[in-house]
XYZ file of C-alpha atoms in Angstrom:
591
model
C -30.763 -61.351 -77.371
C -27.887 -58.868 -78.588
C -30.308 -55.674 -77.122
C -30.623 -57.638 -73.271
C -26.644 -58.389 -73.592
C -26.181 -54.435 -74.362
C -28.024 -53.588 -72.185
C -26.422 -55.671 -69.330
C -23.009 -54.523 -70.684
C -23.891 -50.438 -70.088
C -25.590 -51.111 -67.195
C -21.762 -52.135 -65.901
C -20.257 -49.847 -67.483
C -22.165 -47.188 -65.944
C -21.846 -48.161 -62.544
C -18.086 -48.430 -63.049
C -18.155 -44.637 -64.240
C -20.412 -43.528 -61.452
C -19.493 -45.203 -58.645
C -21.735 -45.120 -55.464
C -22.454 -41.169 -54.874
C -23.808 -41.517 -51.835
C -21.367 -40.117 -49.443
C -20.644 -36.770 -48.927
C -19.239 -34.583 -51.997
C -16.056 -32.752 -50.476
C -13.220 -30.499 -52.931
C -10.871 -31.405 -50.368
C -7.850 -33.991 -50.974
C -5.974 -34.225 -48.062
C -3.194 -37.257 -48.247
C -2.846 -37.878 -44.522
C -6.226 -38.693 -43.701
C -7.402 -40.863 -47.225
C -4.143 -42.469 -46.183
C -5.232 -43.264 -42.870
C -8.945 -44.155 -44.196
C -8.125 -46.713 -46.830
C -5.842 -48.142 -44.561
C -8.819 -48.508 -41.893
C -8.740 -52.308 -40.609
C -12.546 -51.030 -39.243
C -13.936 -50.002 -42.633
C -15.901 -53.388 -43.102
C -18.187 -51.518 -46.128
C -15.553 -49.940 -47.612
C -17.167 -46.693 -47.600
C -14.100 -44.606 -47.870
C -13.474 -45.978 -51.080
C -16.927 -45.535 -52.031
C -16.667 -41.865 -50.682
C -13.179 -40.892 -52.495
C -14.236 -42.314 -55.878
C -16.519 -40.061 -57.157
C -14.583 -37.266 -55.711
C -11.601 -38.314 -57.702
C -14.470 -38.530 -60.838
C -14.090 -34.832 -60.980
C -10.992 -33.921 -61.280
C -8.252 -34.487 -64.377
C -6.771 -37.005 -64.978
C -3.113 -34.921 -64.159
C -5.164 -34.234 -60.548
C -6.035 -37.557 -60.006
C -2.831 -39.394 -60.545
C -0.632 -37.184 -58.608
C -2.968 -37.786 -56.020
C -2.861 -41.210 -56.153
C 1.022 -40.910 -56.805
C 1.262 -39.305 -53.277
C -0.795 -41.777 -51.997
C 1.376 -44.534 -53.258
C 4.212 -43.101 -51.329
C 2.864 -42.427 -47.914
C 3.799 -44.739 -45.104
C 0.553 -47.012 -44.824
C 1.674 -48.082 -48.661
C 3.114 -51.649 -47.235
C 0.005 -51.845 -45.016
C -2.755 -54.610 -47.413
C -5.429 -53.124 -46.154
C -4.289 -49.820 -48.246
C -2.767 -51.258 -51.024
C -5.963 -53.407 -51.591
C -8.512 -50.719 -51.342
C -5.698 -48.280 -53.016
C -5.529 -50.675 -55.816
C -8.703 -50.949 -56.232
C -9.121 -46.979 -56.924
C -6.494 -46.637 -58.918
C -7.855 -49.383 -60.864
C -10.899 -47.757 -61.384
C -9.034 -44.204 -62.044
C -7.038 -45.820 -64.894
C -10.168 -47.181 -66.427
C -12.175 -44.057 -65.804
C -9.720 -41.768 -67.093
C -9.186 -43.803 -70.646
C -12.383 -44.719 -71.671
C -12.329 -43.482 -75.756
C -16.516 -42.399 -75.353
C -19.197 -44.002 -73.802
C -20.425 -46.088 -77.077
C -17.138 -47.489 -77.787
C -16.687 -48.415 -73.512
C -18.162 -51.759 -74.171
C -15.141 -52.607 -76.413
C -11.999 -51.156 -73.644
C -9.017 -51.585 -76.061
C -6.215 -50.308 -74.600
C -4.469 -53.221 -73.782
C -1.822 -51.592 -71.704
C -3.991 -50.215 -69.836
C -6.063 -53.270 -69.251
C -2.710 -55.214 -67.951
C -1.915 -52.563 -65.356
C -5.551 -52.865 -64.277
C -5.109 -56.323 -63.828
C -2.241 -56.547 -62.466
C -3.437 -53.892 -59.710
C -6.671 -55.998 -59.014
C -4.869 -59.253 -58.537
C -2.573 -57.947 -55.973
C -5.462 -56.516 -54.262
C -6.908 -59.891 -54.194
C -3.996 -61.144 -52.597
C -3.611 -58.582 -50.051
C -7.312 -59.486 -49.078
C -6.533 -62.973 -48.744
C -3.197 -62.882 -46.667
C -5.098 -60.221 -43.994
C -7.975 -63.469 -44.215
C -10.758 -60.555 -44.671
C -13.932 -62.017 -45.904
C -15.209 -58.350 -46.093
C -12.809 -56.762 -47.934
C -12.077 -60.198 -49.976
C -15.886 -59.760 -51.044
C -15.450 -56.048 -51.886
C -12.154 -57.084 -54.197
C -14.026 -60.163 -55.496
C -16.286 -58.392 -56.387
C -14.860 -55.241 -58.169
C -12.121 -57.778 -59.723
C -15.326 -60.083 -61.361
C -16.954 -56.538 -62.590
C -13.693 -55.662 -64.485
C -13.484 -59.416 -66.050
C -17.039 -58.911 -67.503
C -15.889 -55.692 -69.350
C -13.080 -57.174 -70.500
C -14.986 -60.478 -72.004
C -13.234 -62.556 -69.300
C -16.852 -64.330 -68.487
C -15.231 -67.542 -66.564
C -13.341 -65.427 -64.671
C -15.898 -62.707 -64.243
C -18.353 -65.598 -62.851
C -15.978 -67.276 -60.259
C -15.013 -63.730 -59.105
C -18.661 -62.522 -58.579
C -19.885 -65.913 -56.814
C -16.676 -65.820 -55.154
C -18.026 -62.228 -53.821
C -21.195 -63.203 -53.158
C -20.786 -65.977 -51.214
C -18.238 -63.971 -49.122
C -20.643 -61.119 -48.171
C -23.234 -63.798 -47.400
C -20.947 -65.838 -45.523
C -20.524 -62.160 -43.063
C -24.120 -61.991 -43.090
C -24.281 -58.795 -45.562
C -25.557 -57.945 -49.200
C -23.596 -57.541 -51.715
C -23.654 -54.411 -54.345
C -26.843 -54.512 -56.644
C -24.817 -55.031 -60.074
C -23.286 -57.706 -58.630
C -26.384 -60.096 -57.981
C -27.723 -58.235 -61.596
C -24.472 -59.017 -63.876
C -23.828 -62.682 -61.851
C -27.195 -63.403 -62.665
C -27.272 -62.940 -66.670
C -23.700 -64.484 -66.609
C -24.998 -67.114 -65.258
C -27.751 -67.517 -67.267
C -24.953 -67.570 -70.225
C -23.472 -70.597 -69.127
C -26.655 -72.507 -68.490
C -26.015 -72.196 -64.981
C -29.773 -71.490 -63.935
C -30.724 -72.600 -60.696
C -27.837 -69.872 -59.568
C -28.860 -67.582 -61.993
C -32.670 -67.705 -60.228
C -30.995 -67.496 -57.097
C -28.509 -64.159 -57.585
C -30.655 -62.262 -59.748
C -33.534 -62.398 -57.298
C -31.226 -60.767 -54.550
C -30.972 -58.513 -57.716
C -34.681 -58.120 -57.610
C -35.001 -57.891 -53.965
C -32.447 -54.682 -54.169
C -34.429 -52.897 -56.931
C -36.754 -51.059 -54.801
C -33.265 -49.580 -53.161
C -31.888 -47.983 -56.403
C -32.326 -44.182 -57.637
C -34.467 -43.270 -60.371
C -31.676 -43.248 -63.161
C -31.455 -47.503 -62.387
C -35.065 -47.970 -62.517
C -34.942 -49.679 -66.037
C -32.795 -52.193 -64.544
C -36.907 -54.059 -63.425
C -37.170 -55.065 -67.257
C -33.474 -56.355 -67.603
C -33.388 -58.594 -64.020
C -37.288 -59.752 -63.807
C -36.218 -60.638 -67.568
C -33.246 -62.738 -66.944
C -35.253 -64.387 -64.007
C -38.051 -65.135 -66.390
C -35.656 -66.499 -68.766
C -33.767 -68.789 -66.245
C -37.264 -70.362 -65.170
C -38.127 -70.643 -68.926
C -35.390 -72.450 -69.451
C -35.936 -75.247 -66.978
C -39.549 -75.905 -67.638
C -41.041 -73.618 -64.890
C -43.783 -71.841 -67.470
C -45.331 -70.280 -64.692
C -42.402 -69.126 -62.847
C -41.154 -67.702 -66.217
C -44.708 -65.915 -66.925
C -44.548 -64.394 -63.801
C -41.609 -62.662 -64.266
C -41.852 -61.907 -68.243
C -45.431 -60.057 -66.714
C -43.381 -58.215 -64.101
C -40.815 -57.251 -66.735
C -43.694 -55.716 -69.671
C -45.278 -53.964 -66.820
C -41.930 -52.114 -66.433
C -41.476 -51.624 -69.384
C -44.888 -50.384 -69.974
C -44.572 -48.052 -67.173
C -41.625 -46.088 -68.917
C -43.011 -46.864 -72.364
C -39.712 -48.816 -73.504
C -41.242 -50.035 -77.097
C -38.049 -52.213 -77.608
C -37.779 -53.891 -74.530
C -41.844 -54.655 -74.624
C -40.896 -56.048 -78.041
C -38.011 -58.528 -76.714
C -40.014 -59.251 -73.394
C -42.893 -60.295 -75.806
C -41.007 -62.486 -78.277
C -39.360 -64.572 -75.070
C -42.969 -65.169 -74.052
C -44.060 -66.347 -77.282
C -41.457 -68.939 -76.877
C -42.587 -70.432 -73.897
C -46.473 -70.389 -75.441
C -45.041 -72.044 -78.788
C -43.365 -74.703 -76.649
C -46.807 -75.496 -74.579
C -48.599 -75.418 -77.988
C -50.119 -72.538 -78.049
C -49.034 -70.991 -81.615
C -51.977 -68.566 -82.216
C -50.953 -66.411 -79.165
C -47.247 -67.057 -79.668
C -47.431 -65.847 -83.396
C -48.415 -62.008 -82.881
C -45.708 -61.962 -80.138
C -43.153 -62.705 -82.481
C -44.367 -60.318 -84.970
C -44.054 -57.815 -82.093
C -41.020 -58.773 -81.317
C -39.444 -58.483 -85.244
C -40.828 -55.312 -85.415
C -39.837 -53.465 -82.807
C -35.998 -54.422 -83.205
C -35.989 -54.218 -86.898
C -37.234 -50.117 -86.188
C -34.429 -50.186 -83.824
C -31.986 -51.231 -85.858
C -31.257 -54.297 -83.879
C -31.013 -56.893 -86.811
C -29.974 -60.124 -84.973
C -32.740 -59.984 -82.701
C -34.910 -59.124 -85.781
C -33.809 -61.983 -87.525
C -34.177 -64.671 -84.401
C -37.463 -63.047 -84.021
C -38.128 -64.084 -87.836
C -37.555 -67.200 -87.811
C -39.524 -68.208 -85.085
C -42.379 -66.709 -86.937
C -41.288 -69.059 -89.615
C -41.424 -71.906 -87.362
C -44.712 -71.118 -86.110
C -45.929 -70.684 -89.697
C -44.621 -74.295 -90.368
C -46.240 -76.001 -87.596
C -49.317 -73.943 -88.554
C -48.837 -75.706 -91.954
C -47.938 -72.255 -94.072
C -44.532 -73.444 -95.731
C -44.577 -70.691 -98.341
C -44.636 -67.863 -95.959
C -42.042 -69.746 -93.619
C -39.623 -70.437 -96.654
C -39.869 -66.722 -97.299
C -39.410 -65.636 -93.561
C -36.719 -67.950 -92.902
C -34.932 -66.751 -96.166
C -35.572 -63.130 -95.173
C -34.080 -64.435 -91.511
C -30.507 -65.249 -93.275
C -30.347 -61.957 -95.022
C -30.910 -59.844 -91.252
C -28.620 -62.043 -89.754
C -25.665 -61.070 -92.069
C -25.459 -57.680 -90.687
C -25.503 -58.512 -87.688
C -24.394 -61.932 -87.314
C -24.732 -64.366 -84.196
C -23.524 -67.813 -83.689
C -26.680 -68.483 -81.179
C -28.946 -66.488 -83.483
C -27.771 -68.368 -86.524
C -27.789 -72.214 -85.170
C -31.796 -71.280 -84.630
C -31.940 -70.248 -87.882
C -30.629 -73.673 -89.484
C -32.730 -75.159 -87.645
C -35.450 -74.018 -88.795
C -34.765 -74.208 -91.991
C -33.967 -77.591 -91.906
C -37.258 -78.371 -90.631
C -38.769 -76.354 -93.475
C -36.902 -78.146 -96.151
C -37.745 -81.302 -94.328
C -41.971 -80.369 -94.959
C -41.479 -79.436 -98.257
C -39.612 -82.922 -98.840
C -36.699 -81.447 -100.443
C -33.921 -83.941 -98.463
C -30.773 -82.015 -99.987
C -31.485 -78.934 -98.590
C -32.896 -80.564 -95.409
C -29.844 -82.763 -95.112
C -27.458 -79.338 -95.881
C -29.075 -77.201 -93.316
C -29.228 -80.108 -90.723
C -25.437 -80.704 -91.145
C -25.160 -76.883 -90.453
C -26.915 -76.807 -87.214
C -25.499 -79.762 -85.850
C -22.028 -78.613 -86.300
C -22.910 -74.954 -84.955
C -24.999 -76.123 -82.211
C -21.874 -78.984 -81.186
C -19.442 -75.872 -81.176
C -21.962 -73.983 -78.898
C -22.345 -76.473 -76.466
C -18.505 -77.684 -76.405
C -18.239 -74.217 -75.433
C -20.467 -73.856 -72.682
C -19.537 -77.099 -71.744
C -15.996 -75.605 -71.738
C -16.537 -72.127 -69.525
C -18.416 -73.835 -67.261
C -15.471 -76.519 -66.897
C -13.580 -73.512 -67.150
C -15.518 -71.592 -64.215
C -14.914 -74.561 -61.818
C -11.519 -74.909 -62.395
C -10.797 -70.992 -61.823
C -13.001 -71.318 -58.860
C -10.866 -74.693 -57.364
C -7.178 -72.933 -58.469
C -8.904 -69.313 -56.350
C -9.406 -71.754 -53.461
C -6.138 -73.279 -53.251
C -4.360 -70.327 -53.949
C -6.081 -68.092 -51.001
C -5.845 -71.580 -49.083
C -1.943 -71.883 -49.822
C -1.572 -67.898 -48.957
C -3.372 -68.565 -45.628
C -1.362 -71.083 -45.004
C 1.821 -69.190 -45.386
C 0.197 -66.452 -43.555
C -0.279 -68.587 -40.383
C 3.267 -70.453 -40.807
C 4.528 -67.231 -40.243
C 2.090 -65.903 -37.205
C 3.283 -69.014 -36.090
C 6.515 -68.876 -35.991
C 5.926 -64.986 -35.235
C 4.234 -66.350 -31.965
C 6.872 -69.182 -31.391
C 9.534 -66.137 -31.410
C 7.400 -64.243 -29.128
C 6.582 -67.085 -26.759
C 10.499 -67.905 -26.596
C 10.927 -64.396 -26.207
C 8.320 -64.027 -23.502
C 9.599 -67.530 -21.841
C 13.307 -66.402 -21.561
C 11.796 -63.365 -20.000
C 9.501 -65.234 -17.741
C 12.153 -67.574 -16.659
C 14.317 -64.838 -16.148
C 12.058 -62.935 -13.413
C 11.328 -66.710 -12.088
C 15.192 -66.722 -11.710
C 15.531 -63.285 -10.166
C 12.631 -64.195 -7.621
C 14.147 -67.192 -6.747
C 17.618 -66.123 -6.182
C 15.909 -63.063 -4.395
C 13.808 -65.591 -2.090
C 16.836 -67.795 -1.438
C 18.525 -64.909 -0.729
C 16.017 -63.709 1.778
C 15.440 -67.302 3.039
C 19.169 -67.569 3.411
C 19.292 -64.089 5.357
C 16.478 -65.255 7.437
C 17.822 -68.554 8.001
C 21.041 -66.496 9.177
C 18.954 -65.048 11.447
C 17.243 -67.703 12.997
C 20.829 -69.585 13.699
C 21.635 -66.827 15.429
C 18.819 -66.662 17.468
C 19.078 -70.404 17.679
C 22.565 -70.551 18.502
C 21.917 -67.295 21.184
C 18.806 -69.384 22.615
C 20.735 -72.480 22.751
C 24.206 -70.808 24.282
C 21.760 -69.035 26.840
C 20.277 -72.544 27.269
C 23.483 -74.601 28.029
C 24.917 -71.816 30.010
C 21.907 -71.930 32.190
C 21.913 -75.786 32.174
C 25.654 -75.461 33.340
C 25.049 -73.083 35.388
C 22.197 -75.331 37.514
C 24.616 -78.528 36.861
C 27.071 -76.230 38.682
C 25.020 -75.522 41.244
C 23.190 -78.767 41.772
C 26.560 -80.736 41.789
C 27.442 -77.730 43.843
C 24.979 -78.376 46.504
C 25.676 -82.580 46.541
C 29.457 -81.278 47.512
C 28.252 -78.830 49.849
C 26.044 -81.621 51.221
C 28.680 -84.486 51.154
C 30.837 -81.974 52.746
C 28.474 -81.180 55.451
C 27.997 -84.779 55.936
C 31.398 -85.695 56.796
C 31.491 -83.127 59.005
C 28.905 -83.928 61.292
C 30.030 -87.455 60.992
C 33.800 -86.808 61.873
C 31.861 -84.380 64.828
C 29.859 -87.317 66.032
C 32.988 -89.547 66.284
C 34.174 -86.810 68.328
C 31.209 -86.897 70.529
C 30.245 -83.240 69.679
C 27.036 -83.250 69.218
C 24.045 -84.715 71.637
C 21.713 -87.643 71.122
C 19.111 -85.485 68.643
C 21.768 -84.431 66.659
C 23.571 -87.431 66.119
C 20.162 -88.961 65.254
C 19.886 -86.099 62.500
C 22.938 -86.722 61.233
C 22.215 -90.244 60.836
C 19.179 -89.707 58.716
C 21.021 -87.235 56.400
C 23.427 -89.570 55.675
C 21.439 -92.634 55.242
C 18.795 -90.829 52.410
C 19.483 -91.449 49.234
C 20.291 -87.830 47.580
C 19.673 -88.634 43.365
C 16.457 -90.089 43.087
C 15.547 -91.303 40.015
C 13.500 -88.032 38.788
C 16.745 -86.272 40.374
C 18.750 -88.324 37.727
C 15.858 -87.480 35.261
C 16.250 -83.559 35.918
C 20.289 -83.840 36.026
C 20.880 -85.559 32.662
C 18.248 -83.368 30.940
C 20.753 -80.369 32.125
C 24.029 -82.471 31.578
C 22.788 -83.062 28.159
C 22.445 -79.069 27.268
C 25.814 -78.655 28.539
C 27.297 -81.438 26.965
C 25.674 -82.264 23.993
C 25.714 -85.715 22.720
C 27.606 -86.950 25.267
C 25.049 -90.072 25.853
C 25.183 -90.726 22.438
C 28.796 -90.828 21.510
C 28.607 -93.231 24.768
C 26.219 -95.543 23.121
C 28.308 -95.410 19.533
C 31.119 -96.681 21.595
C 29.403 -99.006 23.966
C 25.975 -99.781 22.708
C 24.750 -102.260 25.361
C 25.970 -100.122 28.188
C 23.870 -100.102 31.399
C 22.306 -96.743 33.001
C 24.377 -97.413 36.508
C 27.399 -96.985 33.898
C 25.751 -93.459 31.855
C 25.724 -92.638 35.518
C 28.710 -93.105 36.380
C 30.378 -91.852 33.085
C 28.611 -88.770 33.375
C 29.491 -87.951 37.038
C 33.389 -88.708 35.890
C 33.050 -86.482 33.715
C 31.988 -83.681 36.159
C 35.341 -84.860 37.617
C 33.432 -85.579 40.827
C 35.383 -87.396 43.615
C 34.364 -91.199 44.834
C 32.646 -89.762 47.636
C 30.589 -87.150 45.855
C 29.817 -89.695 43.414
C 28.688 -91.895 46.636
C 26.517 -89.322 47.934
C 24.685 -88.178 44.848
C 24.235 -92.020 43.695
C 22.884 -92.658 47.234
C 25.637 -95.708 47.151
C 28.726 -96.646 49.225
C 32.167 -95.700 48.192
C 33.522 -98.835 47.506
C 30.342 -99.379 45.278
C 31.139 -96.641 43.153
C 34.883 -97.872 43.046
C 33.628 -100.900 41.898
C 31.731 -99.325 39.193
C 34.507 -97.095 37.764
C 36.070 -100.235 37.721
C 33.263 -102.061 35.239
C 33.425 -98.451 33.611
C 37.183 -99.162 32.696
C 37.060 -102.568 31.918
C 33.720 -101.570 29.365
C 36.352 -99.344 27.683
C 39.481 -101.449 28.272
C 41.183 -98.447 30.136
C 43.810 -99.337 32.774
C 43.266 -95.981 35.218
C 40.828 -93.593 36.244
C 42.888 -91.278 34.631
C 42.518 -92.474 31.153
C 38.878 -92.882 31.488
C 38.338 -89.517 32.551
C 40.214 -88.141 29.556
C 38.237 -90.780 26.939
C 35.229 -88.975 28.796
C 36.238 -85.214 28.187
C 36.924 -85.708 24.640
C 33.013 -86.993 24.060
């Protein structure tokens, strides 16, 4: 299968060379704006990159790196969405730009070269990773698993490109053609076929998308599918595909390929049985790569004609073909190619019952075959492991990543909180200042309303204890008049009834305390405090002593006698323990 892993390998190699040409072709090379493109968080196809590459193609190689030079050293160059999509062209610049000749591309030995390429790629990857990008940690999967393939680096190459895959399906878009095309025959390599079926028929599905100079890429993938469903048993499947592939490669008249296609469906006809359609397959097969020059696939072809000659009970012509087998197989040798071989002619030997050589040959294979499947068994350990250490290490950068967006937030929010608190202090000091200032106010106007208050109270205490004088006054008048005989019988009567009413009712009291109590304000209170259980008769009386009232004002106002209100200053002073008026009235005036 040398010619189908050729193939495969220049089918990479070209796309690596040519690039997608699809964009626009401009001369131009502006820094600024590829600066400000590759750097473009938006780009989720990557089509800048796409679009600069095969510019770039054109140019020297002196052209092209002091571009990229300049590039390097522009101000986006810390920014990882330009130094992964930068890497990535320079990558493919340094590769581009050292390739010996196209038939010696497949074997890229410039090892410095290859380092720098791989260092460049790997950064990339990391850039893509930190920004947690599954588009452009696709595109880098991708082009990184493309590079591994040329450089033999198939574990690497496979984790990368299912790594890609599964990232552009995961963002519900398809990944490049060659990706799905080399997965799938890597795949196939390591015996990992039910992914092989699945990548290289998104391969297939793409097909109908490519230009003309990719339409012999039909025989390679609808071979490789065929292959992958031979290998599992699934005959139909596989001679589905194998027809799909020869009609291909009818259509362009590819002789070698109709050859190779034809020898991989003998194989699944010899295994159901069917030798006498199988044979003339293989025959097919030999000859075409033996006119091609293609001597290990000549020599596997060989000796499965041998083998079918066996089974078909012709020993002497399958001792000759198998012999004739060897002597291919030395110019071009392969380890695969050559475990078939033994095989076979162990099988041989066995017929012919010649046990030595039988036993020889047997001994050969087994120890061939073991190495080959240690191996496989190895990459595909291999594969895992790469794929397990990829997913730690972009889990362990994502971490750090959102460590520090945390603790980038945490400064922000403390930031934003001392600022916050700040204004909440401002606005409060503000609004306690303006509360304060109001609260000013309203004292003001409270202590205004309540000065205008107990100077009007005072004022009507003034002139309602005004009037009881006045009216005491008048009373003693008319009585000292009517002792005088003065005044006639309808007078006198008068007289009597002015003096005998009693002048503070009770709502009088009711309407004088209210307005004692504005001008003297807790004056009842502090007389409680000192005297808890004291009786209303003695409020009264406290309160009129305190208007310095004489006894006979007090008598008229109280509606009492005089000697009834001397007797209650008296109770008054004894409440207090206060020897004279005197020193009752002053206890009063200091309440």
């Amino acid at each position: 299968m040398l010619r189908l892993v050729q193939c495969f390998m220049l089918s990479l190699i070209c796309f690596l060379q040519t690039g997608n040409s699809a964009f626009s072709q401009t001369t131009s090379l502006p820094v600024t704006d590829w600066t400000k493109r590759l750097a473009d968080p938006s780009d989720k196809e990557n089509k800048w990159f796409h679009e600069l590459h095969p510019i770039l193609d054109r140019f020297d190689s002196a052209t092209v790196f002091n571009f990229l030079s300049q590039l390097g050293n522009s101000s986006a160059a810390k920014e990882n969405y330009f130094i992964a999509r930068f890497n990535c062209i320079k990558a493919e610049m340094l590769y581009a730009k050292n390739l010996p000749g196209f038939p010696n591309a497949i074997n890229f030995k410039n090892e410095t070269v290859k380092k720098q390429i791989i260092n460049l790629l790997e950064e990339a990857k990391q850039k893509s990773y930190e920004l947690d990008d599954d588009y452009l940690a696709a595109f880098v999967s991708g082009f990184y698993g493309r590079y591994m393939s040329v450089f033999g680096e198939t574990d690497a190459a496979v984790m990368y490109m299912i790594n890609c895959a599964e990232l552009y399906e995961k963002v519900n878009l398809p990944a490049e053609f060659t990706i799905y095309e080399v997965l799938g025959e890597m795949l196939w390599r390591v015996r990992e076929y039910e992914r092989c079926i699945k990548y290289t028929r998104k391969a297939i599905e793409l097909l109908p998308t490519l230009d003309y100079n990719h339409r012999y890429m039909y025989e390679f993938c609808n071979n490789t599918m065929a292959l992958a469903f031979h290998r599992t048993g699934q005959y139909d499947s596989a001679f589905f595909y194998y027809r799909q592939a020869l009609n291909a490669a009818e259509k362009i008249n590819d002789t070698l390929w109709k050859g190779i296609i034809s020898g991989n469906m003998a194989q699944v006809y010899f295994a159901q049985g069917k030798y006498i359609t199988a044979l003339p397959l293989f025959e097919l097969d030999y000859k075409m790569n033996n006119a091609r020059g293609y001597y290990d696939n000549a020599a596997n072809a060989m000796q499965w004609i041998a083998r079918t000659n066996l089974v078909l009970g012709k020993t002497d012509s399958a001792i000759k073909q198998v012999r004739k087998a060897f002597a291919l197989l030395r110019t071009t040798p392969s380890r695969n190619y050559q475990q078939n071989i033994y095989f076979t002619a162990a099988e041989i030997f066995k017929a012919l019952k010649n046990d030595d050589s039988s036993f020889y040959y047997s001994g050969l294979y087994n120890k061939l075959h073991d190495s080959i499947e240690k191996e496989i068994y190895q990459s595909s350990v291999s594969i895992s492991k790469l794929r397990l250490d990829d997913e730690k290490n972009r889990y362990n950068i994502l971490n750090l990543q959102r460590e520090k967006q945390t603790q980038l937030q945490q400064r922000n929010l403390i930031i934003a909180a001392i600022i916050f608190l700040a204004a909440i202090v401002l606005l409060v000091i503000n609004r306690q200042r303006l509360k304060l200032k109001y609260r000013q106010k309203l004292l003001e106007q409270d202590k205004l309303r309540i000065e205008q208050e107990v100077e009007s109270a005072r004022t009507q205490l003034e002139m309602f204890t005004q009037n009881i004088v006045e009216k005491t006054n008048l009373i003693e008048k008319l009585e000292k008049q009517v002792r005088t005989n003065e005044y006639n019988a309808d007078e006198h009567q008068l007289i009597e009834e002015l003096s005998s009413q009693t002048i503070l009712t009770e709502d009088d009291w009711l309407k004088f305390k209210t307005l004692f109590e504005k001008t003297y304000p807790g004056f009842f209170t502090k007389l409680k405090e000192r005297a808890n259980d004291i009786t209303l008769a003695e409020q009264r009386m406290a309160a009129l002593t305190r208007l310095h009232l004489t006894t006979k004002q007090m008598a008229a106002m109280l509606g009492i006698s005089p000697n009834s209100v001397i007797k209650a200053k008296q109770r008054l002073r004894q409440r207090f323990n206060f020897q004279t008026d005197f020193h009752v009235e002053e206890f009063l005036s200091k309440l």
